[in-house]
């Protein structure tokens, strides 16, 4: 149980285009989903917290107009990287939880490369 | 946000040797979680520590939470090649604006030589 999927697993896009990444909780309803960014051999940096039906809460330094988050249902959150630039190339991972004081279930991640 | 420091960044051991990674926080943590990320994979939850001074064991893995709830450690006894990966600690925000937020340490990348 507690499986989280992400789509796509890899995406290559041209500079200036937008990319949408989906995060789904497959066998449970997540009260909250989180989006992280991970650089090679680095830690996970929390970008934003997403709750169904409400605006996402972004961490300091994360541009909300660049990283659009939509949480349409208890099983789906999407992250759209708008007007992508090469410096946005990274590994984006989502997580989902039913308990804010408990375990988070991570998706397999999306490798974004902006050329 | 909360600052969680983790050392060492890298650890290379021979199979059968022990391994320890340490985490320190600048503030008191509500709880601390440990995750393992295999090369090319995503973080997988290992354990959560909540109580001051708590010690939990999972087979060869021993997790400790400091008395002040500001530090934690993970110790692996007699490492095996299957232990390879990066081990992250993450402090969990317990209230207010930090509730539910995980603040990850930098991780310790463990390599085990057969």
Short mmCIF file of C-alpha atoms in Angstrom, two decimals:
data_model
loop_
_atom_site.label_atom_id
_atom_site.label_comp_id
_atom_site.label_asym_id
_atom_site.label_seq_id
_atom_site.Cartn_x
_atom_site.Cartn_y
_atom_site.Cartn_z
CA UNK A 1 0.00 0.00 0.00
CA UNK A 2 0.87 3.73 0.07
CA UNK A 3 2.15 4.01 -3.48
CA UNK A 4 2.84 7.37 -5.08
CA UNK A 5 3.43 7.70 -8.80
CA UNK A 6 4.87 10.52 -10.84
CA UNK A 7 4.56 11.22 -14.52
CA UNK A 8 6.62 11.65 -16.56
CA UNK A 9 9.70 9.99 -15.13
CA UNK A 10 11.93 11.91 -17.51
CA UNK A 11 11.33 14.94 -19.66
CA UNK A 12 13.51 17.04 -21.91
CA UNK A 13 12.20 20.40 -22.97
CA UNK A 14 13.46 23.49 -24.71
CA UNK A 15 14.20 26.68 -22.89
CA UNK A 16 11.13 28.89 -22.63
CA UNK A 17 8.57 26.11 -22.70
CA UNK A 18 6.47 24.86 -19.81
CA UNK A 19 6.42 21.38 -18.34
CA UNK A 20 3.76 19.75 -16.19
CA UNK A 21 4.59 17.00 -13.70
CA UNK A 22 1.87 14.90 -12.11
CA UNK A 23 1.95 13.31 -8.68
CA UNK A 24 -0.68 10.74 -7.77
CA UNK A 25 -1.38 8.75 -4.64
CA UNK A 26 -2.56 5.45 -6.06
CA UNK A 27 -4.09 3.62 -3.14
CA UNK A 28 -4.82 6.28 -0.57
CA UNK A 29 -6.16 9.79 -0.29
CA UNK A 30 -3.46 12.24 0.65
CA UNK A 31 -4.42 15.16 2.81
CA UNK A 32 -1.23 16.90 1.87
CA UNK A 33 1.32 16.61 -0.89
CA UNK A 34 4.78 18.11 -0.97
CA UNK A 35 7.10 19.02 -3.81
CA UNK A 36 10.85 18.74 -3.48
CA UNK A 37 13.79 19.46 -5.70
CA UNK A 38 17.01 17.49 -5.57
CA UNK A 39 20.30 18.40 -7.23
CA UNK A 40 22.87 15.68 -8.00
CA UNK A 41 24.38 14.23 -4.85
CA UNK A 42 22.49 16.80 -2.79
CA UNK A 43 19.72 16.81 -0.30
CA UNK A 44 16.01 17.28 -0.95
CA UNK A 45 14.88 20.86 -0.82
CA UNK A 46 11.26 21.44 0.05
CA UNK A 47 9.67 23.71 -2.54
CA UNK A 48 6.03 23.84 -1.53
CA UNK A 49 3.22 22.25 0.42
CA UNK A 50 0.03 21.46 -1.41
CA UNK A 51 -3.43 20.83 0.03
CA UNK A 52 -6.45 19.81 -1.99
CA UNK A 53 -8.64 22.73 -2.90
CA UNK A 54 -6.40 25.44 -1.54
CA UNK A 55 -3.42 27.45 -2.67
CA UNK A 56 -0.03 25.92 -2.23
CA UNK A 57 2.32 27.27 0.40
CA UNK A 58 5.75 27.98 -1.01
CA UNK A 59 9.04 27.93 0.85
CA UNK A 60 11.12 31.04 1.00
CA UNK A 61 12.99 31.67 -2.22
CA UNK A 62 10.72 29.54 -4.41
CA UNK A 63 8.96 31.55 -7.11
CA UNK A 64 5.27 30.70 -7.05
CA UNK A 65 4.69 32.17 -10.51
CA UNK A 66 7.38 29.97 -11.96
CA UNK A 67 6.45 26.76 -10.18
CA UNK A 68 2.68 26.52 -10.42
CA UNK A 69 1.08 23.94 -8.19
CA UNK A 70 -2.46 22.70 -8.58
CA UNK A 71 -4.00 20.20 -6.18
CA UNK A 72 -7.19 19.15 -7.94
CA UNK A 73 -8.13 16.20 -5.78
CA UNK A 74 -7.02 14.15 -2.80
CA UNK A 75 -5.03 11.92 -5.13
CA UNK A 76 -3.53 14.35 -7.63
CA UNK A 77 -1.19 17.30 -7.47
CA UNK A 78 0.57 18.87 -10.42
CA UNK A 79 3.68 21.00 -10.65
CA UNK A 80 4.11 23.15 -13.76
CA UNK A 81 7.50 24.63 -14.42
CA UNK A 82 6.74 27.69 -16.51
CA UNK A 83 9.14 29.27 -18.99
CA UNK A 84 11.76 26.70 -18.10
CA UNK A 85 15.46 27.57 -18.21
CA UNK A 86 18.51 25.32 -18.06
CA UNK A 87 19.00 26.17 -14.38
CA UNK A 88 15.60 24.56 -13.70
CA UNK A 89 17.05 21.21 -14.73
CA UNK A 90 16.79 19.00 -11.70
CA UNK A 91 15.17 15.99 -10.11
CA UNK A 92 11.68 16.85 -8.87
CA UNK A 93 10.13 14.55 -6.29
CA UNK A 94 6.70 14.67 -4.72
CA UNK A 95 5.54 13.09 -1.52
CA UNK A 96 2.14 12.48 -0.04
CA UNK A 97 0.87 11.91 3.45
CA UNK A 98 -2.31 11.29 5.39
CA UNK A 99 -0.71 12.38 8.66
CA UNK A 100 1.24 15.62 8.93
CA UNK A 101 3.13 14.19 11.89
CA UNK A 102 3.88 10.89 10.24
CA UNK A 103 5.55 9.21 7.33
CA UNK A 104 5.67 10.72 3.88
CA UNK A 105 5.45 8.48 0.83
CA UNK A 106 7.66 9.57 -1.99
CA UNK A 107 7.09 9.28 -5.70
CA UNK A 108 9.82 7.95 -7.98
CA UNK A 109 10.77 11.43 -9.14
CA UNK A 110 10.89 13.27 -12.46
CA UNK A 111 14.18 14.11 -14.12
CA UNK A 112 13.77 17.43 -15.93
CA UNK A 113 16.37 18.55 -18.46
CA UNK A 114 15.99 21.95 -20.06
CA UNK A 115 18.07 22.48 -23.19
CA UNK B 1 13.08 26.97 7.93
CA UNK B 2 14.79 24.56 10.26
CA UNK B 3 18.43 23.71 9.69
CA UNK B 4 19.42 20.08 9.89
CA UNK B 5 23.09 19.21 9.57
CA UNK B 6 24.24 15.71 8.78
CA UNK B 7 27.71 14.16 8.80
CA UNK B 8 29.65 12.62 7.26
CA UNK B 9 28.75 13.38 3.68
CA UNK B 10 30.43 10.22 2.42
CA UNK B 11 31.39 6.97 4.07
CA UNK B 12 33.19 4.06 2.47
CA UNK B 13 33.36 0.83 4.44
CA UNK B 14 34.27 -2.75 3.83
CA UNK B 15 31.49 -5.26 4.12
CA UNK B 16 31.14 -6.32 7.73
CA UNK B 17 32.28 -3.01 9.18
CA UNK B 18 29.94 -0.76 11.11
CA UNK B 19 28.60 2.59 9.91
CA UNK B 20 27.18 5.61 11.70
CA UNK B 21 25.68 8.85 10.45
CA UNK B 22 24.83 11.80 12.68
CA UNK B 23 22.27 14.58 12.52
CA UNK B 24 22.12 17.84 14.40
CA UNK B 25 19.46 20.50 14.43
CA UNK B 26 19.72 24.13 15.44
CA UNK B 27 16.28 23.89 17.05
CA UNK B 28 14.32 21.31 19.00
CA UNK B 29 12.62 18.88 16.68
CA UNK B 30 9.07 17.65 16.97
CA UNK B 31 10.28 14.36 15.62
CA UNK B 32 12.93 13.08 13.28
CA UNK B 33 12.55 10.72 10.39
CA UNK B 34 15.12 8.66 8.55
CA UNK B 35 14.97 7.79 4.88
CA UNK B 36 17.12 5.70 2.56
CA UNK B 37 17.60 6.53 -1.09
CA UNK B 38 19.19 3.93 -3.31
CA UNK B 39 21.21 5.14 -6.33
CA UNK B 40 18.74 6.29 -8.97
CA UNK B 41 15.82 5.80 -6.62
CA UNK B 42 13.61 7.85 -4.38
CA UNK B 43 13.62 8.23 -0.60
CA UNK B 44 12.04 5.38 1.31
CA UNK B 45 10.90 5.84 4.88
CA UNK B 46 12.85 3.88 7.47
CA UNK B 47 11.67 5.09 10.84
CA UNK B 48 10.36 7.96 12.92
CA UNK B 49 11.60 8.95 16.37
CA UNK B 50 9.38 11.06 18.58
CA UNK B 51 10.38 10.75 22.22
CA UNK B 52 13.38 12.29 23.90
CA UNK B 53 16.14 9.68 24.26
CA UNK B 54 14.27 7.18 22.12
CA UNK B 55 16.15 4.21 20.69
CA UNK B 56 14.67 1.98 18.02
CA UNK B 57 16.12 -1.03 16.26
CA UNK B 58 15.41 -2.59 12.92
CA UNK B 59 17.55 -5.70 12.57
CA UNK B 60 21.09 -4.33 12.08
CA UNK B 61 19.97 -0.68 12.18
CA UNK B 62 19.84 1.27 15.43
CA UNK B 63 18.29 4.73 15.55
CA UNK B 64 18.69 7.16 18.44
CA UNK B 65 17.05 10.47 19.29
CA UNK B 66 18.91 12.75 21.65
CA UNK B 67 17.64 13.77 25.05
CA UNK B 68 17.26 17.37 23.93
CA UNK B 69 15.59 16.28 20.68
CA UNK B 70 18.19 18.16 18.69
CA UNK B 71 20.31 15.30 17.45
CA UNK B 72 19.93 11.81 16.13
CA UNK B 73 22.03 8.99 14.80
CA UNK B 74 21.72 5.90 12.66
CA UNK B 75 24.10 3.03 13.26
CA UNK B 76 24.38 0.00 11.01
CA UNK B 77 26.13 -3.05 12.41
CA UNK B 78 28.07 -5.33 10.08
CA UNK B 79 27.23 -3.58 6.83
CA UNK B 80 26.22 -5.54 3.76
CA UNK B 81 26.34 -4.55 0.10
CA UNK B 82 22.57 -4.14 0.21
CA UNK B 83 23.04 -1.25 2.62
CA UNK B 84 24.49 0.90 -0.16
CA UNK B 85 22.65 4.18 -0.62
CA UNK B 86 22.22 7.63 0.82
CA UNK B 87 20.74 7.92 4.29
CA UNK B 88 18.87 11.09 5.09
CA UNK B 89 17.62 12.39 8.35
CA UNK B 90 14.75 14.84 8.25
CA UNK B 91 13.41 17.01 11.00
CA UNK B 92 9.66 17.34 11.05
CA UNK B 93 7.98 20.62 11.81
CA UNK B 94 5.44 20.02 14.53
CA UNK B 95 3.31 23.11 14.70
CA UNK B 96 2.22 26.35 13.13
CA UNK B 97 3.58 27.18 9.72
CA UNK B 98 6.09 24.32 9.83
CA UNK B 99 3.57 21.60 10.59
CA UNK B 100 4.22 18.58 8.42
CA UNK B 101 7.23 20.04 6.70
CA UNK B 102 10.29 17.83 6.46
CA UNK B 103 13.67 19.53 6.55
CA UNK B 104 16.24 17.16 5.19
CA UNK B 105 19.84 16.85 6.17
CA UNK B 106 22.40 16.67 3.43
CA UNK B 107 22.53 12.90 3.58
CA UNK B 108 25.35 10.43 4.05
CA UNK B 109 26.26 8.41 0.99
CA UNK B 110 27.32 4.93 2.05
CA UNK B 111 29.47 2.75 -0.16
CA UNK B 112 30.15 -0.83 0.88
CA UNK B 113 33.03 -2.77 -0.63
CA UNK B 114 32.58 -6.53 -0.81
#
